[in-house]
Coordinates of N, CA and C in Angstrom, one line a residue:
M1 N 50.1 -8.1 15.8 CA 49.1 -9.0 15.0 C 48.4 -9.9 16.0
M2 N 47.1 -10.0 15.9 CA 46.4 -10.8 16.8 C 46.6 -12.3 16.4
N3 N 47.1 -13.1 17.4 CA 47.4 -14.4 17.0 C 46.6 -15.5 17.8
H4 N 45.8 -15.1 18.7 CA 44.9 -16.1 19.3 C 43.6 -15.4 19.7
I5 N 42.6 -16.2 20.0 CA 41.2 -15.7 20.3 C 41.2 -14.7 21.4
G6 N 42.1 -14.9 22.4 CA 42.1 -14.1 23.6 C 42.4 -12.6 23.3
E7 N 43.1 -12.4 22.2 CA 43.6 -11.0 21.9 C 42.6 -10.3 21.0
L8 N 41.5 -10.9 20.6 CA 40.5 -10.3 19.7 C 39.6 -9.4 20.5
S9 N 39.1 -8.4 19.8 CA 38.0 -7.5 20.4 C 36.8 -8.4 20.7
D10 N 35.9 -7.9 21.5 CA 34.7 -8.7 21.8 C 33.9 -8.9 20.5
Q11 N 33.8 -7.9 19.6 CA 33.1 -8.0 18.4 C 33.7 -9.0 17.4
E12 N 35.0 -9.0 17.3 CA 35.7 -9.9 16.4 C 35.6 -11.4 17.0
R13 N 35.7 -11.5 18.3 CA 35.5 -12.8 18.9 C 34.1 -13.4 18.6
M14 N 33.1 -12.5 18.7 CA 31.7 -12.9 18.3 C 31.7 -13.4 16.9
I15 N 32.3 -12.6 16.0 CA 32.3 -13.0 14.6 C 33.0 -14.3 14.3
Q16 N 34.1 -14.5 15.0 CA 34.9 -15.8 14.8 C 34.2 -17.0 15.3
Q17 N 33.7 -16.9 16.6 CA 33.2 -18.0 17.3 C 31.7 -18.3 17.0
Q18 N 30.9 -17.2 16.8 CA 29.5 -17.4 16.6 C 29.1 -17.4 15.1
I19 N 29.9 -16.8 14.3 CA 29.5 -16.6 12.9 C 30.3 -17.5 12.0
I20 N 31.6 -17.3 11.9 CA 32.4 -18.1 11.0 C 32.5 -19.6 11.4
E21 N 32.7 -19.8 12.7 CA 32.8 -21.2 13.1 C 31.5 -22.0 12.9
R22 N 30.4 -21.3 12.7 CA 29.1 -22.0 12.5 C 28.7 -22.1 11.1
G23 N 29.7 -21.7 10.2 CA 29.4 -22.0 8.8 C 29.0 -20.8 7.9
I24 N 29.0 -19.6 8.4 CA 28.7 -18.4 7.6 C 30.0 -18.1 6.8
R25 N 29.9 -18.1 5.5 CA 31.1 -18.0 4.6 C 31.0 -16.8 3.7
D26 N 29.9 -16.2 3.5 CA 29.7 -15.0 2.6 C 30.6 -13.9 3.1
E27 N 31.6 -13.5 2.4 CA 32.6 -12.5 2.8 C 32.0 -11.1 2.9
R28 N 31.0 -10.8 2.1 CA 30.3 -9.5 2.2 C 29.5 -9.4 3.5
V29 N 28.9 -10.5 3.8 CA 28.1 -10.5 5.1 C 29.0 -10.4 6.3
I30 N 30.1 -11.1 6.3 CA 31.1 -11.0 7.4 C 31.7 -9.6 7.5
A31 N 32.0 -9.0 6.3 CA 32.5 -7.7 6.3 C 31.5 -6.7 6.9
A32 N 30.2 -6.9 6.5 CA 29.2 -6.0 7.1 C 29.1 -6.1 8.6
L33 N 29.1 -7.3 9.1 CA 29.1 -7.6 10.5 C 30.3 -6.9 11.2
R34 N 31.4 -6.9 10.6 CA 32.6 -6.2 11.2 C 32.4 -4.7 11.2
A35 N 31.7 -4.2 10.1 CA 31.6 -2.7 10.0 C 30.6 -2.1 10.9
V36 N 29.7 -2.9 11.4 CA 28.6 -2.4 12.2 C 28.8 -2.7 13.7
P37 N 29.1 -1.8 14.6 CA 29.4 -2.0 16.0 C 28.1 -2.4 16.7
R38 N 28.0 -3.7 17.0 CA 26.7 -4.2 17.6 C 26.4 -3.5 18.9
D39 N 27.4 -3.2 19.7 CA 27.1 -2.6 21.0 C 26.4 -1.2 20.9
R40 N 26.5 -0.6 19.7 CA 25.8 0.7 19.5 C 24.3 0.6 19.6
F41 N 23.8 -0.7 19.5 CA 22.4 -0.9 19.4 C 21.8 -1.4 20.8
F42 N 22.6 -1.2 21.8 CA 22.2 -1.5 23.2 C 22.2 -0.3 24.1
T43 N 21.3 -0.3 25.0 CA 21.4 0.8 26.0 C 22.6 0.6 26.9
S44 N 23.1 1.6 27.6 CA 24.3 1.5 28.4 C 24.1 0.4 29.5
T45 N 22.9 0.2 30.0 CA 22.7 -0.8 31.0 C 22.8 -2.2 30.5
L46 N 22.6 -2.4 29.2 CA 22.6 -3.8 28.6 C 23.8 -4.0 27.7
R47 N 24.7 -3.0 27.6 CA 25.8 -3.1 26.6 C 26.7 -4.4 26.9
A48 N 26.7 -4.8 28.1 CA 27.5 -6.0 28.4 C 27.0 -7.3 27.6
E49 N 25.7 -7.2 27.2 CA 25.0 -8.3 26.5 C 25.2 -8.3 25.0
A50 N 25.9 -7.2 24.5 CA 25.9 -7.0 23.1 C 26.4 -8.1 22.3
F51 N 27.5 -8.8 22.7 CA 28.1 -9.8 22.0 C 27.8 -11.2 22.4
A52 N 26.8 -11.3 23.3 CA 26.4 -12.7 23.8 C 25.7 -13.5 22.7
D53 N 25.8 -14.8 22.8 CA 25.2 -15.7 21.8 C 23.8 -15.9 22.1
R54 N 23.0 -14.9 22.1 CA 21.6 -15.0 22.3 C 20.9 -13.6 22.0
A55 N 19.6 -13.7 21.8 CA 18.8 -12.5 21.6 C 18.8 -11.7 22.9
A56 N 18.5 -10.4 22.8 CA 18.4 -9.6 24.0 C 17.3 -8.6 23.9
P57 N 16.7 -8.2 25.0 CA 15.6 -7.3 25.0 C 16.0 -5.9 24.6
I58 N 15.1 -5.2 23.9 CA 15.4 -3.8 23.5 C 14.2 -2.9 23.9
G59 N 13.3 -3.4 24.8 CA 12.2 -2.6 25.2 C 10.9 -2.9 24.4
H60 N 9.8 -2.5 25.0 CA 8.5 -2.6 24.3 C 8.2 -4.0 23.9
G61 N 8.7 -5.0 24.6 CA 8.4 -6.4 24.3 C 9.1 -7.0 23.1
Q62 N 10.1 -6.2 22.6 CA 10.9 -6.6 21.4 C 12.3 -7.0 21.7
T63 N 13.0 -7.7 20.8 CA 14.3 -8.1 21.0 C 15.2 -7.8 19.8
I64 N 16.5 -7.8 20.1 CA 17.5 -7.8 19.0 C 18.0 -9.2 18.8
S65 N 18.0 -9.7 17.6 CA 18.2 -11.1 17.3 C 19.7 -11.5 17.7
Q66 N 19.8 -12.8 18.0 CA 21.1 -13.5 18.2 C 22.0 -13.2 17.0
P67 N 23.3 -12.9 17.2 CA 24.2 -12.5 16.1 C 24.2 -13.6 15.0
Y68 N 24.2 -14.9 15.3 CA 24.2 -15.9 14.3 C 23.0 -15.9 13.4
I69 N 21.8 -15.6 14.0 CA 20.6 -15.6 13.2 C 20.6 -14.4 12.3
V70 N 21.1 -13.2 12.7 CA 21.2 -12.1 11.8 C 22.1 -12.4 10.6
A71 N 23.2 -13.1 10.9 CA 24.1 -13.4 9.8 C 23.5 -14.5 8.9
L72 N 22.9 -15.5 9.5 CA 22.3 -16.6 8.7 C 21.2 -16.0 7.8
M73 N 20.3 -15.2 8.3 CA 19.2 -14.6 7.5 C 19.8 -13.8 6.4
T74 N 20.8 -13.0 6.7 CA 21.4 -12.1 5.7 C 22.1 -12.9 4.6
Q75 N 22.8 -14.0 5.0 CA 23.4 -14.8 4.0 C 22.4 -15.4 3.1
R76 N 21.3 -15.9 3.6 CA 20.3 -16.6 2.8 C 19.6 -15.6 1.8
L77 N 19.6 -14.4 2.2 CA 19.0 -13.4 1.2 C 19.9 -13.2 0.0
N78 N 21.2 -13.5 0.1 CA 22.0 -13.4 -1.1 C 21.9 -12.0 -1.8
I79 N 22.2 -10.9 -1.0 CA 22.0 -9.6 -1.5 C 23.1 -9.1 -2.4
E80 N 22.7 -8.5 -3.5 CA 23.7 -7.9 -4.4 C 23.7 -6.4 -4.2
P81 N 24.8 -5.7 -4.6 CA 24.9 -4.3 -4.3 C 23.8 -3.4 -5.0
V82 N 23.2 -3.9 -6.1 CA 22.1 -3.2 -6.8 C 20.8 -3.4 -6.2
H83 N 20.6 -4.3 -5.2 CA 19.3 -4.7 -4.7 C 18.6 -3.6 -3.8
R84 N 17.3 -3.7 -3.9 CA 16.5 -2.9 -3.0 C 15.8 -3.9 -2.0
V85 N 15.9 -3.7 -0.7 CA 15.5 -4.6 0.3 C 14.4 -4.0 1.1
L86 N 13.4 -4.8 1.4 CA 12.3 -4.4 2.4 C 12.5 -5.2 3.6
E87 N 12.6 -4.5 4.8 CA 12.7 -5.2 6.1 C 11.5 -4.9 6.9
I88 N 10.8 -5.9 7.4 CA 9.6 -5.7 8.2 C 10.0 -6.0 9.7
G89 N 10.0 -5.0 10.5 CA 10.4 -5.1 11.9 C 11.8 -4.5 12.1
T90 N 11.9 -3.1 12.2 CA 13.1 -2.4 12.3 C 13.8 -2.8 13.6
G91 N 13.0 -2.8 14.7 CA 13.6 -3.1 16.0 C 14.6 -2.1 16.4
S92 N 15.8 -2.6 16.8 CA 16.9 -1.7 17.2 C 17.6 -1.0 16.0
G93 N 17.4 -1.6 14.8 CA 18.1 -1.1 13.6 C 19.3 -1.8 13.3
Y94 N 19.7 -2.8 14.1 CA 21.0 -3.5 13.8 C 20.9 -4.3 12.5
Q95 N 19.9 -5.1 12.2 CA 19.7 -5.8 11.0 C 19.6 -4.8 9.8
T96 N 19.0 -3.7 10.0 CA 18.9 -2.6 9.0 C 20.3 -2.1 8.6
A97 N 21.1 -1.9 9.6 CA 22.4 -1.4 9.3 C 23.3 -2.4 8.5
I98 N 23.1 -3.7 8.9 CA 23.8 -4.7 8.1 C 23.3 -4.8 6.7
L99 N 22.0 -4.7 6.5 CA 21.5 -4.7 5.1 C 21.9 -3.5 4.3
A100 N 22.0 -2.4 5.0 CA 22.4 -1.1 4.3 C 23.8 -1.2 3.8
R101 N 24.7 -2.0 4.4 CA 26.1 -2.2 4.0 C 26.1 -3.1 2.7
L102 N 25.1 -3.8 2.4 CA 25.1 -4.8 1.4 C 24.3 -4.4 0.2
A103 N 23.2 -3.6 0.4 CA 22.2 -3.3 -0.7 C 22.3 -1.9 -1.1
A104 N 21.7 -1.6 -2.3 CA 21.6 -0.2 -2.7 C 20.7 0.6 -1.8
D105 N 19.5 0.1 -1.5 CA 18.6 0.8 -0.6 C 17.9 -0.2 0.3
V106 N 17.6 0.2 1.5 CA 16.8 -0.6 2.5 C 15.6 0.2 2.9
F107 N 14.4 -0.4 2.8 CA 13.2 0.2 3.2 C 12.7 -0.6 4.5
T108 N 12.6 0.1 5.6 CA 12.3 -0.7 6.8 C 11.1 -0.1 7.5
I109 N 10.2 -1.0 8.0 CA 9.0 -0.6 8.6 C 8.9 -1.1 10.1
E110 N 8.5 -0.3 11.0 CA 8.3 -0.6 12.4 C 7.0 -0.1 12.9
R111 N 6.3 -0.9 13.7 CA 5.0 -0.4 14.2 C 5.1 0.3 15.5
I112 N 6.3 0.1 16.2 CA 6.5 0.8 17.5 C 7.3 2.0 17.3
K113 N 6.6 3.2 17.4 CA 7.3 4.4 17.1 C 8.6 4.8 17.8
P114 N 8.6 4.6 19.2 CA 9.9 4.9 19.9 C 11.0 4.0 19.4
L115 N 10.8 2.8 19.0 CA 11.9 1.9 18.5 C 12.3 2.5 17.1
L116 N 11.4 2.9 16.3 CA 11.7 3.4 15.0 C 12.5 4.7 15.1
D117 N 12.1 5.6 16.0 CA 12.8 6.8 16.1 C 14.3 6.6 16.6
A118 N 14.4 5.7 17.6 CA 15.8 5.4 18.1 C 16.6 4.8 17.0
A119 N 16.1 3.9 16.2 CA 16.8 3.2 15.2 C 17.3 4.3 14.1
W120 N 16.4 5.2 13.8 CA 16.7 6.2 12.8 C 17.9 7.1 13.3
E121 N 17.8 7.4 14.6 CA 18.9 8.2 15.2 C 20.2 7.5 15.2
R122 N 20.2 6.2 15.5 CA 21.4 5.4 15.5 C 22.0 5.4 14.1
L123 N 21.2 5.0 13.1 CA 21.8 4.9 11.7 C 22.2 6.2 11.2
M124 N 21.5 7.3 11.5 CA 21.9 8.6 11.0 C 23.3 9.0 11.7
G125 N 23.4 8.6 13.0 CA 24.7 8.9 13.7 C 25.8 8.1 13.1
M126 N 25.5 7.0 12.4 CA 26.6 6.1 11.8 C 26.8 6.5 10.4
G127 N 26.1 7.5 9.9 CA 26.4 8.0 8.5 C 25.7 7.1 7.5
I128 N 24.7 6.3 7.9 CA 24.0 5.5 6.9 C 22.9 6.3 6.3
R129 N 22.9 6.4 5.0 CA 22.0 7.3 4.3 C 21.1 6.5 3.2
N130 N 21.3 5.3 3.1 CA 20.5 4.5 2.1 C 19.4 3.6 2.8
A131 N 19.1 4.0 4.0 CA 18.0 3.3 4.7 C 16.8 4.3 4.8
H132 N 15.6 3.8 4.5 CA 14.4 4.6 4.5 C 13.4 4.0 5.5
F133 N 12.9 4.9 6.4 CA 12.1 4.4 7.6 C 10.6 4.7 7.4
R134 N 9.8 3.8 7.9 CA 8.3 4.0 7.9 C 7.7 3.5 9.1
H135 N 6.8 4.2 9.7 CA 6.0 3.8 10.9 C 4.7 3.2 10.4
G136 N 4.4 1.9 10.8 CA 3.1 1.3 10.4 C 3.1 -0.2 10.5
D137 N 2.1 -0.8 10.0 CA 1.9 -2.2 9.9 C 2.8 -2.8 8.8
G138 N 3.9 -3.5 9.3 CA 4.8 -4.1 8.3 C 4.2 -5.1 7.3
T139 N 3.1 -5.8 7.8 CA 2.5 -6.8 6.9 C 1.7 -6.2 5.8
A140 N 1.5 -4.9 5.9 CA 0.8 -4.2 4.8 C 1.8 -3.7 3.7
G141 N 3.1 -3.8 4.1 CA 4.2 -3.5 3.2 C 4.4 -2.1 2.9
W142 N 5.0 -1.8 1.8 CA 5.3 -0.4 1.4 C 5.0 -0.3 -0.1
P143 N 3.7 -0.3 -0.4 CA 3.2 -0.4 -1.8 C 3.8 0.6 -2.8
T144 N 4.0 1.9 -2.3 CA 4.5 2.9 -3.2 C 6.0 2.7 -3.6
A145 N 6.7 1.9 -2.8 CA 8.1 1.6 -3.1 C 8.3 0.2 -3.7
A146 N 7.3 -0.6 -3.7 CA 7.4 -2.0 -4.2 C 7.5 -2.0 -5.7
P147 N 8.0 -3.1 -6.3 CA 8.5 -4.3 -5.7 C 9.9 -4.3 -5.3
F148 N 10.3 -5.3 -4.5 CA 11.7 -5.3 -3.9 C 12.4 -6.6 -4.4
D149 N 13.7 -6.5 -4.5 CA 14.5 -7.7 -4.8 C 14.6 -8.7 -3.7
R150 N 14.6 -8.2 -2.5 CA 14.7 -9.1 -1.3 C 13.8 -8.5 -0.2
L151 N 13.4 -9.5 0.6 CA 12.4 -9.1 1.7 C 12.8 -9.9 2.9
V152 N 12.9 -9.3 4.1 CA 13.2 -10.0 5.3 C 12.2 -9.6 6.4
V153 N 11.7 -10.5 7.2 CA 10.8 -10.3 8.3 C 11.5 -10.7 9.6
T154 N 11.5 -9.9 10.6 CA 12.2 -10.2 11.8 C 11.2 -10.5 13.0
A155 N 10.0 -11.0 12.7 CA 9.1 -11.4 13.7 C 8.3 -12.6 13.0
S156 N 7.7 -13.4 13.9 CA 7.1 -14.7 13.3 C 5.6 -14.5 13.1
A157 N 5.2 -14.8 11.8 CA 3.8 -14.8 11.5 C 3.2 -16.2 11.7
P158 N 1.9 -16.3 11.8 CA 1.2 -17.6 12.1 C 1.3 -18.5 10.8
E159 N 1.4 -17.9 9.6 CA 1.5 -18.6 8.4 C 2.1 -17.7 7.3
L160 N 2.5 -18.2 6.2 CA 3.1 -17.5 5.2 C 2.3 -16.3 4.7
P161 N 2.8 -15.0 4.8 CA 2.1 -13.9 4.4 C 2.1 -13.7 2.8
E162 N 1.2 -14.5 2.2 CA 1.3 -14.6 0.7 C 1.0 -13.4 0.0
L163 N 0.0 -12.6 0.5 CA -0.3 -11.3 -0.2 C 0.9 -10.4 -0.2
L164 N 1.5 -10.3 1.0 CA 2.7 -9.4 1.1 C 3.8 -9.9 0.1
L165 N 4.1 -11.2 0.1 CA 5.1 -11.7 -0.8 C 4.8 -11.5 -2.3
R166 N 3.6 -11.8 -2.6 CA 3.2 -11.7 -4.1 C 3.2 -10.2 -4.6
T167 N 2.9 -9.3 -3.7 CA 2.8 -7.9 -4.1 C 4.1 -7.1 -3.9
H168 N 5.0 -7.7 -3.1 CA 6.3 -6.9 -2.8 C 7.6 -7.5 -3.3
L169 N 7.5 -8.8 -3.8 CA 8.8 -9.4 -4.3 C 8.7 -9.4 -5.8
V170 N 9.9 -9.1 -6.4 CA 10.0 -9.2 -7.8 C 10.0 -10.7 -8.2
D171 N 9.7 -11.0 -9.5 CA 9.9 -12.4 -10.0 C 11.4 -12.8 -9.8
G172 N 11.6 -13.9 -9.1 CA 13.0 -14.3 -8.9 C 13.5 -13.8 -7.5
G173 N 12.7 -13.0 -6.8 CA 13.1 -12.4 -5.6 C 13.1 -13.4 -4.5
I174 N 13.8 -13.1 -3.4 CA 14.0 -14.0 -2.2 C 13.5 -13.3 -1.0
A175 N 12.8 -14.0 -0.1 CA 12.4 -13.6 1.2 C 12.9 -14.6 2.2
V176 N 13.2 -14.1 3.4 CA 13.6 -14.9 4.6 C 12.8 -14.5 5.8
L177 N 12.1 -15.4 6.4 CA 11.2 -15.0 7.5 C 10.9 -16.2 8.4
P178 N 10.5 -16.0 9.7 CA 10.1 -17.0 10.5 C 8.6 -17.2 10.5
I179 N 8.2 -18.5 10.6 CA 6.7 -18.8 10.6 C 6.5 -19.7 11.8
G180 N 5.3 -19.5 12.5 CA 4.9 -20.4 13.6 C 4.7 -19.7 14.9
R181 N 4.4 -20.4 15.9 CA 4.1 -19.8 17.2 C 4.9 -20.4 18.3
G182 N 5.2 -19.6 19.3 CA 5.9 -20.1 20.5 C 7.2 -20.8 20.2
E183 N 7.4 -22.0 20.6 CA 8.7 -22.7 20.4 C 8.7 -23.5 19.1
N184 N 7.5 -23.5 18.4 CA 7.4 -24.2 17.2 C 7.5 -23.3 15.9
Q185 N 8.6 -22.6 15.8 CA 8.8 -21.7 14.7 C 9.9 -22.3 13.8
M186 N 9.8 -21.9 12.5 CA 10.7 -22.4 11.5 C 11.1 -21.2 10.7
L187 N 12.4 -21.0 10.5 CA 12.9 -20.0 9.6 C 12.8 -20.5 8.1
I188 N 12.1 -19.7 7.3 CA 11.8 -20.1 5.9 C 12.5 -19.3 4.9
E189 N 12.9 -19.9 3.8 CA 13.4 -19.1 2.6 C 12.3 -19.3 1.6
V190 N 11.9 -18.1 1.0 CA 10.9 -18.1 -0.1 C 11.5 -17.5 -1.3
R191 N 11.2 -18.2 -2.5 CA 11.6 -17.6 -3.8 C 10.3 -17.5 -4.6
R192 N 10.1 -16.3 -5.1 CA 9.0 -16.1 -6.0 C 9.4 -16.4 -7.5
I193 N 8.8 -17.4 -8.0 CA 9.0 -17.9 -9.4 C 7.7 -17.7 -10.2
G194 N 7.5 -16.6 -10.9 CA 6.3 -16.3 -11.5 C 5.2 -16.1 -10.5
D195 N 4.1 -16.9 -10.6 CA 3.0 -16.8 -9.6 C 3.2 -17.8 -8.4
T196 N 4.3 -18.5 -8.4 CA 4.5 -19.5 -7.4 C 5.5 -19.0 -6.4
L197 N 5.2 -19.4 -5.1 CA 6.1 -19.1 -4.0 C 6.7 -20.4 -3.5
E198 N 8.0 -20.6 -3.8 CA 8.7 -21.8 -3.5 C 9.3 -21.6 -2.1
T199 N 9.0 -22.5 -1.2 CA 9.5 -22.4 0.2 C 10.5 -23.5 0.6
A200 N 11.5 -23.2 1.4 CA 12.4 -24.2 1.9 C 12.7 -23.9 3.4
D201 N 12.6 -24.9 4.3 CA 12.9 -24.7 5.7 C 14.4 -24.5 5.8
V202 N 14.8 -23.6 6.7 CA 16.2 -23.3 7.0 C 16.6 -23.9 8.3
C203 N 15.9 -23.5 9.4 CA 16.2 -24.1 10.7 C 15.1 -23.6 11.7
P204 N 15.0 -24.4 12.8 CA 14.1 -23.9 13.9 C 14.6 -22.6 14.5
C205 N 13.7 -21.7 15.0 CA 14.1 -20.4 15.5 C 13.1 -20.0 16.5
R206 N 13.4 -18.8 17.1 CA 12.5 -18.2 18.1 C 12.5 -16.7 17.9
F207 N 11.3 -16.2 17.5 CA 11.2 -14.7 17.3 C 9.9 -14.3 18.1
V208 N 9.8 -13.0 18.3 CA 8.6 -12.4 18.8 C 7.6 -12.4 17.7
R209 N 6.3 -12.2 18.1 CA 5.2 -12.4 17.1 C 5.1 -11.2 16.2
L210 N 4.8 -11.4 15.0 CA 4.5 -10.4 14.0 C 3.1 -9.9 14.1
I211 N 2.9 -8.7 14.4 CA 1.5 -8.1 14.6 C 1.1 -7.4 13.4
G212 N -0.1 -7.7 12.9 CA -0.6 -7.0 11.7 C -1.6 -7.7 10.9
Q213 N -2.0 -7.2 9.8 CA -3.0 -7.7 8.9 C -2.7 -9.2 8.5
E214 N -1.5 -9.5 8.2 CA -1.1 -10.9 7.8 C -0.3 -11.5 8.9
G215 N -0.4 -11.0 10.1 CA 0.3 -11.5 11.3 C -0.7 -11.9 12.4
W216 N -0.3 -11.7 13.6 CA -1.1 -12.0 14.8 C -1.9 -10.7 15.1
P217 N -3.1 -10.9 15.7 CA -3.9 -9.8 16.2 C -3.2 -9.2 17.4
E218 N -3.3 -7.9 17.6 CA -2.7 -7.2 18.8 C -3.6 -7.5 20.0
T219 N -3.0 -7.9 21.0 CA -3.8 -8.3 22.2 C -3.6 -7.3 23.3

């Protein structure tokens, strides 16, 4: 039996020190983090960084988020097993895999095709079959599959993407996303109540830019 932190696996040490000790209490979220091997989402040259307390590059100018931020965003979504979730920004597929452990179905959109293809291969290799992948502008959403119970954006928009939220969230639905530029970003929780979008600040954060119709222009 493991009786102190030094005997834990790298992944379990990450969960104990970076997730649980920082206040993540949702048992389903913690179980999902345990079930998804984070190092599978890193290339062999960067695998030593898999459990570090920071974001890491995944190529094409994109990153895999810090473990705590993945856990925090997922906990704030309050996903139930019957929910359908839209994820904008597949990236490595790590957040997608966590969501797929919690929801009935996950629909994920990525504008960078090589990242999308690699994420699809990873999740297929892990036996995850309730994730659906699409290549394109995430801010345009997935109209043929909308609306969704939950929505998460893993890149920062200059302002709240209201059209996306109004057309893709069910009444009572929750979205979690970063807003802002550079170092002045804030993680936001949004609840759609009828025609109103109620927002609450969660914490300062740092994400790559969201490119698209309701994001930043591609430069």
